[in-house]
């Protein structure tokens, strides 16, 4: 049987996540983040894990569903404020398991 996928969302829905909820592999320094005006993480994360509160402008992040692409670490260091995002790979047996690419 051949399954046809029509979008990136369909492919991502096939992935499995073994999330270590007690030890997030990405930690955002929200105090320093508040001073960043560019916030490239908001538009660059392919999983849309960075969001901004429309009322007070604060940034919210949830590591659940992270694809471990490293984009946020890169754009934060280059376009944002260096050192706001502490990034490491999840511990062994945790993290994303890709199913279709
Ligand atoms: Fe998003 Fe990639 Fe950063 Fe994970 S590593 S939070 S998927 S940009």
GROMACS .gro file of C-alpha atoms and ligand atoms in nm:
model
  109
    1UNK     CA    1   0.000   0.000   0.000
    2UNK     CA    2   0.132   0.342  -0.093
    3UNK     CA    3   0.041   0.645   0.116
    4UNK     CA    4   0.036   0.988  -0.049
    5UNK     CA    5   0.122   1.293   0.160
    6UNK     CA    6   0.023   1.632   0.034
    7UNK     CA    7   0.192   1.871   0.274
    8UNK     CA    8   0.479   1.914   0.516
    9UNK     CA    9   0.222   1.907   0.796
   10UNK     CA   10   0.119   1.556   0.687
   11UNK     CA   11   0.479   1.441   0.700
   12UNK     CA   12   0.546   1.603   1.037
   13UNK     CA   13   0.234   1.438   1.178
   14UNK     CA   14   0.405   1.102   1.118
   15UNK     CA   15   0.698   1.186   1.349
   16UNK     CA   16   0.716   1.054   1.703
   17UNK     CA   17   0.833   1.253   2.003
   18UNK     CA   18   0.981   1.113   2.322
   19UNK     CA   19   0.993   1.429   2.524
   20UNK     CA   20   1.187   1.465   2.845
   21UNK     CA   21   0.949   1.703   3.018
   22UNK     CA   22   1.169   1.745   3.326
   23UNK     CA   23   1.487   1.832   3.135
   24UNK     CA   24   1.410   2.052   2.832
   25UNK     CA   25   1.693   2.051   2.578
   26UNK     CA   26   1.624   2.416   2.495
   27UNK     CA   27   1.605   2.682   2.763
   28UNK     CA   28   1.520   3.042   2.680
   29UNK     CA   29   1.639   3.322   2.908
   30UNK     CA   30   1.311   3.513   2.915
   31UNK     CA   31   1.460   3.809   3.102
   32UNK     CA   32   1.721   3.875   2.834
   33UNK     CA   33   1.475   3.782   2.562
   34UNK     CA   34   1.249   4.070   2.667
   35UNK     CA   35   1.515   4.316   2.547
   36UNK     CA   36   1.544   4.160   2.200
   37UNK     CA   37   1.358   4.364   1.938
   38UNK     CA   38   1.415   4.142   1.634
   39UNK     CA   39   1.299   3.805   1.774
   40UNK     CA   40   1.388   3.599   1.468
   41UNK     CA   41   1.281   3.283   1.652
   42UNK     CA   42   0.916   3.377   1.602
   43UNK     CA   43   0.929   3.337   1.226
   44UNK     CA   44   1.207   3.084   1.179
   45UNK     CA   45   1.102   2.785   1.390
   46UNK     CA   46   0.944   2.533   1.149
   47UNK     CA   47   0.743   2.382   1.435
   48UNK     CA   48   0.608   2.723   1.544
   49UNK     CA   49   0.715   2.667   1.904
   50UNK     CA   50   0.794   3.033   1.973
   51UNK     CA   51   0.493   3.260   2.019
   52UNK     CA   52   0.445   3.612   2.141
   53UNK     CA   53   0.176   3.723   2.385
   54UNK     CA   54  -0.034   3.984   2.208
   55UNK     CA   55  -0.118   4.161   2.534
   56UNK     CA   56   0.221   4.214   2.697
   57UNK     CA   57   0.458   4.116   2.415
   58UNK     CA   58   0.629   3.845   2.617
   59UNK     CA   59   0.777   3.549   2.436
   60UNK     CA   60   0.658   3.196   2.506
   61UNK     CA   61   0.837   2.877   2.417
   62UNK     CA   62   0.749   2.512   2.456
   63UNK     CA   63   1.008   2.248   2.366
   64UNK     CA   64   0.741   1.982   2.310
   65UNK     CA   65   0.736   1.908   1.939
   66UNK     CA   66   1.086   2.037   1.871
   67UNK     CA   67   1.234   1.903   1.546
   68UNK     CA   68   1.593   1.955   1.669
   69UNK     CA   69   1.684   2.149   1.357
   70UNK     CA   70   1.889   2.408   1.548
   71UNK     CA   71   1.744   2.703   1.357
   72UNK     CA   72   1.645   2.895   1.668
   73UNK     CA   73   1.993   2.865   1.815
   74UNK     CA   74   2.147   2.995   1.494
   75UNK     CA   75   1.912   3.288   1.429
   76UNK     CA   76   1.917   3.393   1.793
   77UNK     CA   77   2.296   3.406   1.796
   78UNK     CA   78   2.323   3.585   1.461
   79UNK     CA   79   2.017   3.814   1.454
   80UNK     CA   80   1.901   3.827   1.812
   81UNK     CA   81   2.091   3.846   2.137
   82UNK     CA   82   2.366   3.593   2.182
   83UNK     CA   83   2.322   3.352   2.470
   84UNK     CA   84   1.948   3.383   2.517
   85UNK     CA   85   1.883   3.032   2.390
   86UNK     CA   86   2.068   2.749   2.562
   87UNK     CA   87   2.047   2.462   2.318
   88UNK     CA   88   2.157   2.100   2.338
   89UNK     CA   89   2.041   1.773   2.193
   90UNK     CA   90   1.792   1.579   2.406
   91UNK     CA   91   1.926   1.302   2.621
   92UNK     CA   92   1.959   0.960   2.466
   93UNK     CA   93   1.624   0.792   2.386
   94UNK     CA   94   1.451   1.133   2.401
   95UNK     CA   95   1.364   1.370   2.121
   96UNK     CA   96   1.215   1.343   1.777
   97UNK     CA   97   1.201   1.026   1.570
   98UNK     CA   98   1.156   1.104   1.203
   99UNK     CA   99   0.938   0.867   1.007
  100UNK     CA  100   0.933   1.009   0.653
  101UNK     CA  101   1.228   1.234   0.594
  102LIG    FE1  102   1.205   2.514   1.650
  102LIG    FE2  103   1.416   2.393   1.534
  102LIG    FE3  104   1.450   2.547   1.753
  102LIG    FE4  105   1.329   2.310   1.772
  102LIG     S1  106   1.545   2.345   1.717
  102LIG     S2  107   1.260   2.502   1.868
  102LIG     S3  108   1.215   2.302   1.578
  102LIG     S4  109   1.380   2.615   1.548
   0.00000   0.00000   0.00000
